[in-house]
Amino acid sequence: MNKIKNIGVLTSGGDSPGMNAAIRAVVRAGIYHEVEVTGFIRGYEGLINNDFVNMDRKSVANIIQRGGTILKTARSEAFNTVEGRKKAYDNLKANHVDALVVIGGDGTFRGASVFSKEYDFPIIGLPGTIDNDLEGTDFTIGYDSALNTVVDAVDKIRDTAESHDRLFVVEVMGRDSGLIALRSGIGVGAEAIMIPEANMDVDDILHKLDHSRQDKSSKIIVIAEGDEAGGAFAVAEVLQKKYPQYDTKVSVLGHIQRGGKPTCMDRVLASRFGVAAVEGLLNGERGAMVGQINREIVFTPFDHATKHIDAEKVSSTWLKLIDILSF
Amino acid sequence: MNKIKNIGVLTSGGDSPGMNAAIRAVVRAGIYHEVEVTGFIRGYEGLINNDFVNMDRKSVANIIQRGGTILKTARSEAFNTVEGRKKAYDNLKANHVDALVVIGGDGTFRGASVFSKEYDFPIIGLPGTIDNDLEGTDFTIGYDSALNTVVDAVDKIRDTAESHDRLFVVEVMGRDSGLIALRSGIGVGAEAIMIPEANMDVDDILHKLDHSRQDKSSKIIVIAEGDEAGGAFAVAEVLQKKYPQYDTKVSVLGHIQRGGKPTCMDRVLASRFGVAAVEGLLNGERGAMVGQINREIVFTPFDHATKHIDAEKVSSTWLKLIDILSF
Amino acid sequence: MNKIKNIGVLTSGGDSPGMNAAIRAVVRAGIYHEVEVTGFIRGYEGLINNDFVNMDRKSVANIIQRGGTILKTARSEAFNTVEGRKKAYDNLKANHVDALVVIGGDGTFRGASVFSKEYDFPIIGLPGTIDNDLEGTDFTIGYDSALNTVVDAVDKIRDTAESHDRLFVVEVMGRDSGLIALRSGIGVGAEAIMIPEANMDVDDILHKLDHSRQDKSSKIIVIAEGDEAGGAFAVAEVLQKKYPQYDTKVSVLGHIQRGGKPTCMDRVLASRFGVAAVEGLLNGERGAMVGQINREIVFTPFDHATKHIDAEKVSSTWLKLIDILSF
Amino acid sequence: MNKIKNIGVLTSGGDSPGMNAAIRAVVRAGIYHEVEVTGFIRGYEGLINNDFVNMDRKSVANIIQRGGTILKTARSEAFNTVEGRKKAYDNLKANHVDALVVIGGDGTFRGASVFSKEYDFPIIGLPGTIDNDLEGTDFTIGYDSALNTVVDAVDKIRDTAESHDRLFVVEVMGRDSGLIALRSGIGVGAEAIMIPEANMDVDDILHKLDHSRQDKSSKIIVIAEGDEAGGAFAVAEVLQKKYPQYDTKVSVLGHIQRGGKPTCMDRVLASRFGVAAVEGLLNGERGAMVGQINREIVFTPFDHATKHIDAEKVSSTWLKLIDILSF
């Protein structure tokens, strides 16, 4: 194995708060260890289109606190084709880039896995997604920030719900994973939550509401966008019929959950991951995602990291907690 | 006219940040001027149902920073009937309440106007609505807070829009008034806005976007919920077809705009209005809304205050400003 | 008078939130009216050292929400000398810059006034200071943001003060002007405030506290840094002796008041002022500060704008308000 | 052992964000498990003075998002005496309270330890302190919130530091522990930090600054209040002499770090701990602090929990991280 002299870095898939902190850490760690760093624009598209910038220390100054990603991000159809990956590889070679750090979620890592095997190319992944749905790390970059954005928004909704004796159905992100709904639901003091992992239907919610305090002046149901029950509006319709005494409203939080300044936790996590990714590559790690389990840095092979976690077990503890707290 | 000895206070209609600061000011000013204050619950419903609390100085401690309203609010159908108002009057008499301060918007003041004439009852209104759509005051309580909530949310959306080269259509509150869209649109650096007052259609937006910088990586359109074009989703559909290079997304901000901590400006405004309302009542003012015009306190008769403002003239200056700034 | 073809823009003196929004508006308005815009770095130092950048539309993209100033700022001793101003003039000529927009406070405008007379050079000033201490405008850029930063910080202090039954003396900015203390004091529900304009001493505070509710679990005194009584620590010492039942603490908010995202109001104000400054210059305005009085744009000659406002009259109304509200 | 029928709850020592969420969880879990809950006011003072309230589900409604503690807190000298504890015990007996949940830091737990042994009284402690300096839990309630308050404040300071080319020395809380300085220092992108555990002196800082980028326009040093070097002002004086090119400023963040809304993480942690404390008591746990290690609930005897953690080992990893990131 030759010494790595130039590391490429890119962000791919949906953006998440803390991606900039991760880019900064990769660049600073690279320079610290006397490696050049090349930033590719719009994820794998940048590899294919040879769209890149040379990163120096100043290029990542004053970005640790910024939402989004200065390298931009995209989902790349072309990278799923043999031809696209061939172009990407040729461009990496031409630019003397001999390793990659890819920041993103499971889609990003599946692409990285194929590419790294196809061309025997060293790649380390950084978990950058608000969904926290990856094996191999307790937390992904952006999850904590998204949770706080949800909590801030629902605190505002609680103000108006309390004033008007309203029942609110709040839809949060999480197409395949209810983790955002679960944690934020506890954080906002929700009366009930609906998540894909729990196989709940509206009757379960009705049952819970029937058994919660009837003297509450407001009720908040947090629902993951991917829940099977058919979306916040459908749930709200059923609830409105059942509880005519409440004025039922829907709030879909949407894309505000992806943006905003990262929290301290996400900045620290991203900083630590970025340094670990570079040092991992230099120590021969490849084809793996860097993560943090029980506060220690661990590397998990891409194929294992992208297996969706079994939330069933996790969620039952938390769902019980919500039952107790909203009692 | 007999001396006023007991002032009732209530919040009615949609809640807005700063209502609690206004209640606090009414209570403290009442006590300062040796008048009792009675708080009625859920607006005019509280008058009709005789649902009230006696307010002392402590009952409004530590609420100046809270969103919502501790007196709760509602829209009252019953108060629109002769019988409902009769009950309200009888309860006021029975409780020796001899004047009212009502905090709300145009619907609240229309009810107050009818009641005050019907029973020759002293009422002062406080403009509490996020819409800022009342004659007789430069600013209503809650408008500034709602603007900052919108701006914070769209700043987050801008992060993700920039990272993904997206066009966002953001729907903000304002059923009959585009003022929130107008000001927040400038505040977030929107590429274009759509408001009811301006009779714009989607073609106007298309025209503007065609003439704005084509190298922008994101575009944000702010649209008032009441705009005739048919809602954010319909607008987005047209834009997506016309600009396939942008991934067009919709965000409906919804009820978060009503909640949250009031800004300093709304707290100061509410504090000033609350004191002015009590002192106005004691000085013989009645049947009028207290407002602030050019930094001076003014009283405007209810019938004039509830006439919707002519935003046409105002908005042309501001729309021009957006054209220049997004150029 | 020749047509203006290139406008220089700079920020000078202490920074304030919204300066970036103002720079953006100057640049966009310049380009809209087909004028080039040159940005000078570190205020008048940039003129003297010929340190500048050509501004295009993209150079001010995505800065409206950022605190600080992308052009940096400084206080320039050299610009107070004949030689310094000569160099500045020569550089402006050499770069074909034929007008200036200077964003700052009274010191900035005094320099601009001397320079504009000395060289008959067209300059418009933009009021950018958190202190709001200029004649010729109801509000300066940054004042509203600083107020909200103070209010957010003191809300946090109130939490801990309430929990511990503490008396807090909070020092806010305002060397010559108590306006920040006055408005934020109302906003946070302070029990008393001390400002330079009011000639209050600690005895006045003691007197007020004696007459306020004795059952309060916390008390907050807001004091302007410039108050004569000798600073927050000296005041706290006296209060601690007099009120041993309270655990008296001091909090000096300091520089956090200058930073952070500008509020919606400051962004709108800055945007409006920036456009008005450019259009004013093109219409022949010069040697004046642009401001907003009663919602209309006005131009005030520099020598008048920098006269400190007579806060005495203003403050008595507001001090009375605090007495009533903390009663 | 008799069945526990009435659990007392109190908050003691310095307040921290999330204490209200913890109180709420204790109350709701108690009621869920059919146990009465009694809230004592001002910590151990409330036990001694028999100052308490009976808590029902409604008494903790809508407090999960509030800073401070609704039960108030204090440090109690009397509880350190035999007589004081005797009174406390007599009052607990008289009120039929047969177990306690105490929320606080190491001082709180030392008192609890003595009392529980002296009277063989079941007590569980909840770690409520912003310092995160307890053995037996990865995180204390309030630590994450305080970190985010620090990061928000220093982000604002960075804005003004960047605009003025300034060096800021920012003092954060942590009398015996540098953990807040360490994590927030990484979060804000500090150029260097000084913590009690690391035995650094100003020369170390000078050395670091000499080796960091000389082209940076601002530098931020985060220093823990307990650091031996003599406080932020003394450090700043040395730095100002050494680096005359920077305008060196000091900011002491102070008490804002204790207040404010808790973050989602602190709300979830507090909720989980509160439920676990009640269920622990019912299951026979006593004389121990509930904590979370590697995401599992653990109980640690008071005498072990209050041993200060050895931060030496922890901090070297993190200090290295700062060196790399500020390189």
mmCIF file of N, CA, C and O in Angstrom, chain A residues 13-15 42 66-69 72-75 149 153 155-157 159-160 162-166 168 217 249-253 255-256 258-261, chain B residues 13-15 42 66-69 72-75 149 153 155-157 159-160 162-166 168 217 249-253 255-256 258-261:
data_model
loop_
_atom_site.group_PDB
_atom_site.id
_atom_site.type_symbol
_atom_site.label_atom_id
_atom_site.label_comp_id
_atom_site.label_asym_id
_atom_site.label_seq_id
_atom_site.Cartn_x
_atom_site.Cartn_y
_atom_site.Cartn_z
ATOM 1 N N GLY A 13 -26.091 12.790 -0.805
ATOM 2 C CA GLY A 13 -27.409 12.497 -0.232
ATOM 3 C C GLY A 13 -28.017 13.731 0.418
ATOM 4 O O GLY A 13 -27.610 14.858 0.139
ATOM 5 N N GLY A 14 -29.000 13.543 1.275
ATOM 6 C CA GLY A 14 -29.635 14.667 1.955
ATOM 7 C C GLY A 14 -28.657 15.364 2.889
ATOM 8 O O GLY A 14 -27.854 14.706 3.548
ATOM 9 N N ASP A 15 -28.682 16.696 2.923
ATOM 10 C CA ASP A 15 -27.733 17.398 3.797
ATOM 11 C C ASP A 15 -28.171 17.291 5.253
ATOM 12 O O ASP A 15 -29.335 17.016 5.551
ATOM 13 N N ARG A 42 -20.981 18.611 -5.128
ATOM 14 C CA ARG A 42 -22.238 17.881 -5.390
ATOM 15 C C ARG A 42 -22.057 16.372 -5.338
ATOM 16 O O ARG A 42 -22.546 15.633 -6.191
ATOM 17 N N ARG A 66 -22.022 26.604 10.471
ATOM 18 C CA ARG A 66 -22.978 26.785 9.389
ATOM 19 C C ARG A 66 -23.725 25.517 9.037
ATOM 20 O O ARG A 66 -23.126 24.453 8.889
ATOM 21 N N GLY A 67 -25.037 25.644 8.813
ATOM 22 C CA GLY A 67 -25.832 24.554 8.292
ATOM 23 C C GLY A 67 -25.482 24.280 6.841
ATOM 24 O O GLY A 67 -24.703 25.020 6.232
ATOM 25 N N GLY A 68 -26.074 23.237 6.265
ATOM 26 C CA GLY A 68 -25.806 22.906 4.873
ATOM 27 C C GLY A 68 -24.403 22.374 4.674
ATOM 28 O O GLY A 68 -23.761 21.917 5.614
ATOM 29 N N THR A 69 -23.935 22.419 3.430
ATOM 30 C CA THR A 69 -22.580 21.950 3.122
ATOM 31 C C THR A 69 -21.954 22.830 2.053
ATOM 32 O O THR A 69 -22.559 23.037 0.997
ATOM 33 N N LYS A 72 -21.691 21.388 -1.349
ATOM 34 C CA LYS A 72 -22.983 21.013 -1.930
ATOM 35 C C LYS A 72 -23.157 19.491 -1.965
ATOM 36 O O LYS A 72 -22.204 18.752 -1.779
ATOM 37 N N THR A 73 -24.395 19.083 -2.199
ATOM 38 C CA THR A 73 -24.662 17.645 -2.175
ATOM 39 C C THR A 73 -25.713 17.318 -3.220
ATOM 40 O O THR A 73 -26.447 18.207 -3.680
ATOM 41 N N ALA A 74 -25.752 16.077 -3.624
ATOM 42 C CA ALA A 74 -26.747 15.645 -4.609
ATOM 43 C C ALA A 74 -26.866 14.135 -4.533
ATOM 44 O O ALA A 74 -26.031 13.469 -3.922
ATOM 45 N N ARG A 75 -27.922 13.621 -5.078
ATOM 46 C CA ARG A 75 -28.016 12.188 -5.303
ATOM 47 C C ARG A 75 -27.592 11.945 -6.749
ATOM 48 O O ARG A 75 -28.055 12.641 -7.645
ATOM 49 N N THR A 149 -34.264 21.174 16.484
ATOM 50 C CA THR A 149 -35.130 21.976 15.615
ATOM 51 C C THR A 149 -36.589 21.556 15.788
ATOM 52 O O THR A 149 -37.484 22.401 15.883
ATOM 53 N N ALA A 153 -39.647 23.862 17.388
ATOM 54 C CA ALA A 153 -40.863 24.114 16.620
ATOM 55 C C ALA A 153 -42.096 23.660 17.397
ATOM 56 O O ALA A 153 -43.101 24.373 17.463
ATOM 57 N N ASP A 155 -42.375 23.255 20.626
ATOM 58 C CA ASP A 155 -42.589 24.149 21.774
ATOM 59 C C ASP A 155 -43.462 25.341 21.362
ATOM 60 O O ASP A 155 -44.338 25.773 22.117
ATOM 61 N N LYS A 156 -43.214 25.864 20.176
ATOM 62 C CA LYS A 156 -44.030 26.979 19.681
ATOM 63 C C LYS A 156 -45.469 26.522 19.456
ATOM 64 O O LYS A 156 -46.420 27.236 19.767
ATOM 65 N N ILE A 157 -45.610 25.349 18.870
ATOM 66 C CA ILE A 157 -46.951 24.809 18.611
ATOM 67 C C ILE A 157 -47.678 24.558 19.932
ATOM 68 O O ILE A 157 -48.882 24.794 20.044
ATOM 69 N N ASP A 159 -47.442 26.292 22.612
ATOM 70 C CA ASP A 159 -47.974 27.584 23.080
ATOM 71 C C ASP A 159 -49.367 27.834 22.540
ATOM 72 O O ASP A 159 -50.287 28.186 23.281
ATOM 73 N N THR A 160 -49.497 27.686 21.233
ATOM 74 C CA THR A 160 -50.788 28.008 20.619
ATOM 75 C C THR A 160 -51.806 26.897 20.897
ATOM 76 O O THR A 160 -53.000 27.174 21.080
ATOM 77 N N GLU A 162 -52.016 25.136 23.668
ATOM 78 C CA GLU A 162 -52.478 25.390 25.029
ATOM 79 C C GLU A 162 -53.497 26.520 25.070
ATOM 80 O O GLU A 162 -54.465 26.484 25.821
ATOM 81 N N SER A 163 -53.240 27.558 24.297
ATOM 82 C CA SER A 163 -54.120 28.730 24.330
ATOM 83 C C SER A 163 -55.475 28.444 23.729
ATOM 84 O O SER A 163 -56.458 29.104 24.045
ATOM 85 N N HIS A 164 -55.514 27.482 22.820
ATOM 86 C CA HIS A 164 -56.750 27.211 22.073
ATOM 87 C C HIS A 164 -57.370 25.864 22.398
ATOM 88 O O HIS A 164 -58.323 25.469 21.714
ATOM 89 N N ASP A 165 -56.811 25.106 23.369
ATOM 90 C CA ASP A 165 -57.305 23.742 23.646
ATOM 91 C C ASP A 165 -57.329 22.888 22.388
ATOM 92 O O ASP A 165 -58.365 22.331 22.000
ATOM 93 N N ARG A 166 -56.196 22.814 21.739
ATOM 94 C CA ARG A 166 -56.157 22.110 20.469
ATOM 95 C C ARG A 166 -55.412 20.793 20.543
ATOM 96 O O ARG A 166 -54.529 20.601 21.372
ATOM 97 N N PHE A 168 -52.893 18.695 18.216
ATOM 98 C CA PHE A 168 -52.042 18.857 17.042
ATOM 99 C C PHE A 168 -51.429 17.525 16.638
ATOM 100 O O PHE A 168 -50.907 16.791 17.480
ATOM 101 N N SER A 217 -55.399 20.592 28.440
ATOM 102 C CA SER A 217 -55.927 21.612 27.536
ATOM 103 C C SER A 217 -55.359 21.482 26.131
ATOM 104 O O SER A 217 -55.877 22.065 25.200
ATOM 105 N N LYS A 249 -55.531 20.098 14.501
ATOM 106 C CA LYS A 249 -54.746 20.762 13.472
ATOM 107 C C LYS A 249 -53.554 19.896 13.088
ATOM 108 O O LYS A 249 -53.080 19.091 13.892
ATOM 109 N N VAL A 250 -53.042 20.124 11.893
ATOM 110 C CA VAL A 250 -51.863 19.386 11.423
ATOM 111 C C VAL A 250 -50.714 20.354 11.209
ATOM 112 O O VAL A 250 -50.917 21.475 10.754
ATOM 113 N N SER A 251 -49.509 19.927 11.549
ATOM 114 C CA SER A 251 -48.323 20.698 11.202
ATOM 115 C C SER A 251 -47.263 19.741 10.648
ATOM 116 O O SER A 251 -46.859 18.806 11.323
ATOM 117 N N VAL A 252 -46.872 19.993 9.401
ATOM 118 C CA VAL A 252 -45.825 19.184 8.777
ATOM 119 C C VAL A 252 -44.535 20.006 8.832
ATOM 120 O O VAL A 252 -44.422 21.033 8.168
ATOM 121 N N LEU A 253 -43.591 19.579 9.646
ATOM 122 C CA LEU A 253 -42.417 20.440 9.874
ATOM 123 C C LEU A 253 -41.508 20.549 8.656
ATOM 124 O O LEU A 253 -40.935 21.601 8.400
ATOM 125 N N HIS A 255 -38.807 20.688 5.697
ATOM 126 C CA HIS A 255 -37.388 20.864 5.423
ATOM 127 C C HIS A 255 -36.632 21.715 6.431
ATOM 128 O O HIS A 255 -35.401 21.738 6.396
ATOM 129 N N ILE A 256 -37.320 22.425 7.318
ATOM 130 C CA ILE A 256 -36.576 23.173 8.339
ATOM 131 C C ILE A 256 -35.729 22.222 9.178
ATOM 132 O O ILE A 256 -34.728 22.624 9.754
ATOM 133 N N ARG A 258 -33.716 19.988 8.251
ATOM 134 C CA ARG A 258 -32.396 19.690 7.687
ATOM 135 C C ARG A 258 -31.411 20.838 7.873
ATOM 136 O O ARG A 258 -30.198 20.643 7.709
ATOM 137 N N GLY A 259 -31.908 22.024 8.140
ATOM 138 C CA GLY A 259 -31.027 23.189 8.135
ATOM 139 C C GLY A 259 -30.722 23.689 9.525
ATOM 140 O O GLY A 259 -31.018 23.056 10.527
ATOM 141 N N GLY A 260 -30.115 24.844 9.557
ATOM 142 C CA GLY A 260 -29.815 25.494 10.819
ATOM 143 C C GLY A 260 -28.427 25.169 11.330
ATOM 144 O O GLY A 260 -27.749 24.273 10.821
ATOM 145 N N LYS A 261 -28.001 25.940 12.326
ATOM 146 C CA LYS A 261 -26.703 25.741 12.946
ATOM 147 C C LYS A 261 -26.651 24.383 13.636
ATOM 148 O O LYS A 261 -27.613 23.997 14.294
ATOM 149 N N GLY B 13 -59.800 35.430 19.782
ATOM 150 C CA GLY B 13 -59.315 35.185 18.424
ATOM 151 C C GLY B 13 -58.024 34.389 18.419
ATOM 152 O O GLY B 13 -57.691 33.728 19.400
ATOM 153 N N GLY B 14 -57.298 34.422 17.310
ATOM 154 C CA GLY B 14 -56.027 33.693 17.233
ATOM 155 C C GLY B 14 -55.014 34.271 18.198
ATOM 156 O O GLY B 14 -54.938 35.485 18.370
ATOM 157 N N ASP B 15 -54.249 33.396 18.853
ATOM 158 C CA ASP B 15 -53.266 33.916 19.800
ATOM 159 C C ASP B 15 -52.058 34.494 19.059
ATOM 160 O O ASP B 15 -51.826 34.191 17.893
ATOM 161 N N ARG B 42 -60.806 32.214 27.985
ATOM 162 C CA ARG B 42 -61.260 31.854 26.631
ATOM 163 C C ARG B 42 -62.087 32.970 25.986
ATOM 164 O O ARG B 42 -63.116 32.733 25.372
ATOM 165 N N ARG B 66 -43.392 34.532 27.812
ATOM 166 C CA ARG B 66 -44.063 33.310 27.366
ATOM 167 C C ARG B 66 -44.970 33.532 26.160
ATOM 168 O O ARG B 66 -45.758 34.475 26.136
ATOM 169 N N GLY B 67 -44.907 32.622 25.210
ATOM 170 C CA GLY B 67 -45.847 32.642 24.106
ATOM 171 C C GLY B 67 -47.230 32.238 24.569
ATOM 172 O O GLY B 67 -47.430 31.843 25.717
ATOM 173 N N GLY B 68 -48.211 32.311 23.673
ATOM 174 C CA GLY B 68 -49.580 31.937 24.027
ATOM 175 C C GLY B 68 -50.220 32.958 24.946
ATOM 176 O O GLY B 68 -49.783 34.108 25.023
ATOM 177 N N THR B 69 -51.276 32.534 25.641
ATOM 178 C CA THR B 69 -51.964 33.427 26.574
ATOM 179 C C THR B 69 -52.445 32.637 27.789
ATOM 180 O O THR B 69 -53.112 31.608 27.629
ATOM 181 N N LYS B 72 -56.051 31.953 27.983
ATOM 182 C CA LYS B 72 -56.596 31.177 26.858
ATOM 183 C C LYS B 72 -57.465 32.060 25.950
ATOM 184 O O LYS B 72 -57.817 33.182 26.297
ATOM 185 N N THR B 73 -57.709 31.532 24.769
ATOM 186 C CA THR B 73 -58.438 32.331 23.803
ATOM 187 C C THR B 73 -59.361 31.428 22.991
ATOM 188 O O THR B 73 -59.162 30.216 22.932
ATOM 189 N N ALA B 74 -60.359 32.015 22.390
ATOM 190 C CA ALA B 74 -61.290 31.245 21.565
ATOM 191 C C ALA B 74 -62.043 32.215 20.673
ATOM 192 O O ALA B 74 -62.007 33.430 20.879
ATOM 193 N N ARG B 75 -62.641 31.653 19.662
ATOM 194 C CA ARG B 75 -63.610 32.431 18.890
ATOM 195 C C ARG B 75 -64.985 32.061 19.434
ATOM 196 O O ARG B 75 -65.284 30.903 19.619
ATOM 197 N N THR B 149 -39.876 34.444 13.578
ATOM 198 C CA THR B 149 -40.050 32.993 13.472
ATOM 199 C C THR B 149 -39.961 32.550 12.014
ATOM 200 O O THR B 149 -39.296 31.568 11.685
ATOM 201 N N ALA B 153 -36.974 30.195 10.343
ATOM 202 C CA ALA B 153 -37.319 28.965 9.636
ATOM 203 C C ALA B 153 -36.780 28.990 8.209
ATOM 204 O O ALA B 153 -36.201 28.012 7.732
ATOM 205 N N ASP B 155 -34.305 30.770 7.048
ATOM 206 C CA ASP B 155 -32.837 30.663 7.082
ATOM 207 C C ASP B 155 -32.412 29.194 7.074
ATOM 208 O O ASP B 155 -31.443 28.820 6.412
ATOM 209 N N LYS B 156 -33.127 28.380 7.815
ATOM 210 C CA LYS B 156 -32.816 26.943 7.836
ATOM 211 C C LYS B 156 -33.076 26.328 6.467
ATOM 212 O O LYS B 156 -32.309 25.499 5.982
ATOM 213 N N ILE B 157 -34.191 26.713 5.868
ATOM 214 C CA ILE B 157 -34.528 26.191 4.543
ATOM 215 C C ILE B 157 -33.487 26.640 3.517
ATOM 216 O O ILE B 157 -33.115 25.878 2.627
ATOM 217 N N ASP B 159 -30.345 27.030 4.001
ATOM 218 C CA ASP B 159 -29.177 26.138 4.134
ATOM 219 C C ASP B 159 -29.311 24.923 3.244
ATOM 220 O O ASP B 159 -28.395 24.573 2.501
ATOM 221 N N THR B 160 -30.461 24.275 3.341
ATOM 222 C CA THR B 160 -30.630 23.044 2.581
ATOM 223 C C THR B 160 -30.882 23.346 1.107
ATOM 224 O O THR B 160 -30.430 22.615 0.218
ATOM 225 N N GLU B 162 -29.537 25.819 -0.587
ATOM 226 C CA GLU B 162 -28.217 26.113 -1.155
ATOM 227 C C GLU B 162 -27.420 24.837 -1.409
ATOM 228 O O GLU B 162 -26.700 24.733 -2.397
ATOM 229 N N SER B 163 -27.539 23.892 -0.493
ATOM 230 C CA SER B 163 -26.749 22.663 -0.614
ATOM 231 C C SER B 163 -27.234 21.779 -1.745
ATOM 232 O O SER B 163 -26.483 20.985 -2.292
ATOM 233 N N HIS B 164 -28.509 21.930 -2.079
ATOM 234 C CA HIS B 164 -29.115 21.039 -3.072
ATOM 235 C C HIS B 164 -29.523 21.745 -4.368
ATOM 236 O O HIS B 164 -30.186 21.136 -5.197
ATOM 237 N N ASP B 165 -29.222 23.038 -4.526
ATOM 238 C CA ASP B 165 -29.676 23.795 -5.701
ATOM 239 C C ASP B 165 -31.180 23.690 -5.872
ATOM 240 O O ASP B 165 -31.679 23.305 -6.932
ATOM 241 N N ARG B 166 -31.891 24.027 -4.829
ATOM 242 C CA ARG B 166 -33.331 23.841 -4.885
ATOM 243 C C ARG B 166 -34.100 25.157 -4.966
ATOM 244 O O ARG B 166 -33.624 26.191 -4.526
ATOM 245 N N PHE B 168 -37.487 26.700 -3.465
ATOM 246 C CA PHE B 168 -38.475 26.456 -2.414
ATOM 247 C C PHE B 168 -39.623 27.457 -2.512
ATOM 248 O O PHE B 168 -39.398 28.662 -2.660
ATOM 249 N N SER B 217 -27.681 29.387 -6.782
ATOM 250 C CA SER B 217 -27.797 27.962 -6.495
ATOM 251 C C SER B 217 -29.107 27.637 -5.784
ATOM 252 O O SER B 217 -29.500 26.490 -5.713
ATOM 253 N N LYS B 249 -39.461 22.411 -4.097
ATOM 254 C CA LYS B 249 -40.034 21.875 -2.866
ATOM 255 C C LYS B 249 -40.969 22.907 -2.250
ATOM 256 O O LYS B 249 -40.817 24.109 -2.470
ATOM 257 N N VAL B 250 -41.894 22.418 -1.437
ATOM 258 C CA VAL B 250 -42.844 23.297 -0.764
ATOM 259 C C VAL B 250 -42.640 23.188 0.740
ATOM 260 O O VAL B 250 -42.367 22.107 1.263
ATOM 261 N N SER B 251 -42.739 24.310 1.427
ATOM 262 C CA SER B 251 -42.750 24.283 2.887
ATOM 263 C C SER B 251 -43.871 25.192 3.391
ATOM 264 O O SER B 251 -43.886 26.382 3.083
ATOM 265 N N VAL B 252 -44.802 24.605 4.116
ATOM 266 C CA VAL B 252 -45.901 25.376 4.698
ATOM 267 C C VAL B 252 -45.568 25.581 6.177
ATOM 268 O O VAL B 252 -45.568 24.628 6.949
ATOM 269 N N LEU B 253 -45.243 26.809 6.573
ATOM 270 C CA LEU B 253 -44.720 27.006 7.931
ATOM 271 C C LEU B 253 -45.786 26.794 9.009
ATOM 272 O O LEU B 253 -45.502 26.291 10.086
ATOM 273 N N HIS B 255 -48.488 26.666 11.964
ATOM 274 C CA HIS B 255 -48.792 27.186 13.293
ATOM 275 C C HIS B 255 -47.585 27.580 14.135
ATOM 276 O O HIS B 255 -47.761 28.237 15.157
ATOM 277 N N ILE B 256 -46.375 27.177 13.727
ATOM 278 C CA ILE B 256 -45.219 27.635 14.507
ATOM 279 C C ILE B 256 -45.159 29.165 14.529
ATOM 280 O O ILE B 256 -44.594 29.746 15.439
ATOM 281 N N ARG B 258 -47.407 31.247 15.234
ATOM 282 C CA ARG B 258 -48.214 31.868 16.294
ATOM 283 C C ARG B 258 -47.552 31.766 17.658
ATOM 284 O O ARG B 258 -47.947 32.463 18.594
ATOM 285 N N GLY B 259 -46.614 30.846 17.811
ATOM 286 C CA GLY B 259 -46.081 30.578 19.139
ATOM 287 C C GLY B 259 -44.697 31.141 19.351
ATOM 288 O O GLY B 259 -44.199 31.948 18.577
ATOM 289 N N GLY B 260 -44.105 30.745 20.433
ATOM 290 C CA GLY B 260 -42.737 31.139 20.749
ATOM 291 C C GLY B 260 -42.660 32.374 21.605
ATOM 292 O O GLY B 260 -43.648 33.077 21.819
ATOM 293 N N LYS B 261 -41.471 32.622 22.126
ATOM 294 C CA LYS B 261 -41.234 33.786 22.963
ATOM 295 C C LYS B 261 -41.411 35.059 22.154
ATOM 296 O O LYS B 261 -40.953 35.151 21.028
#
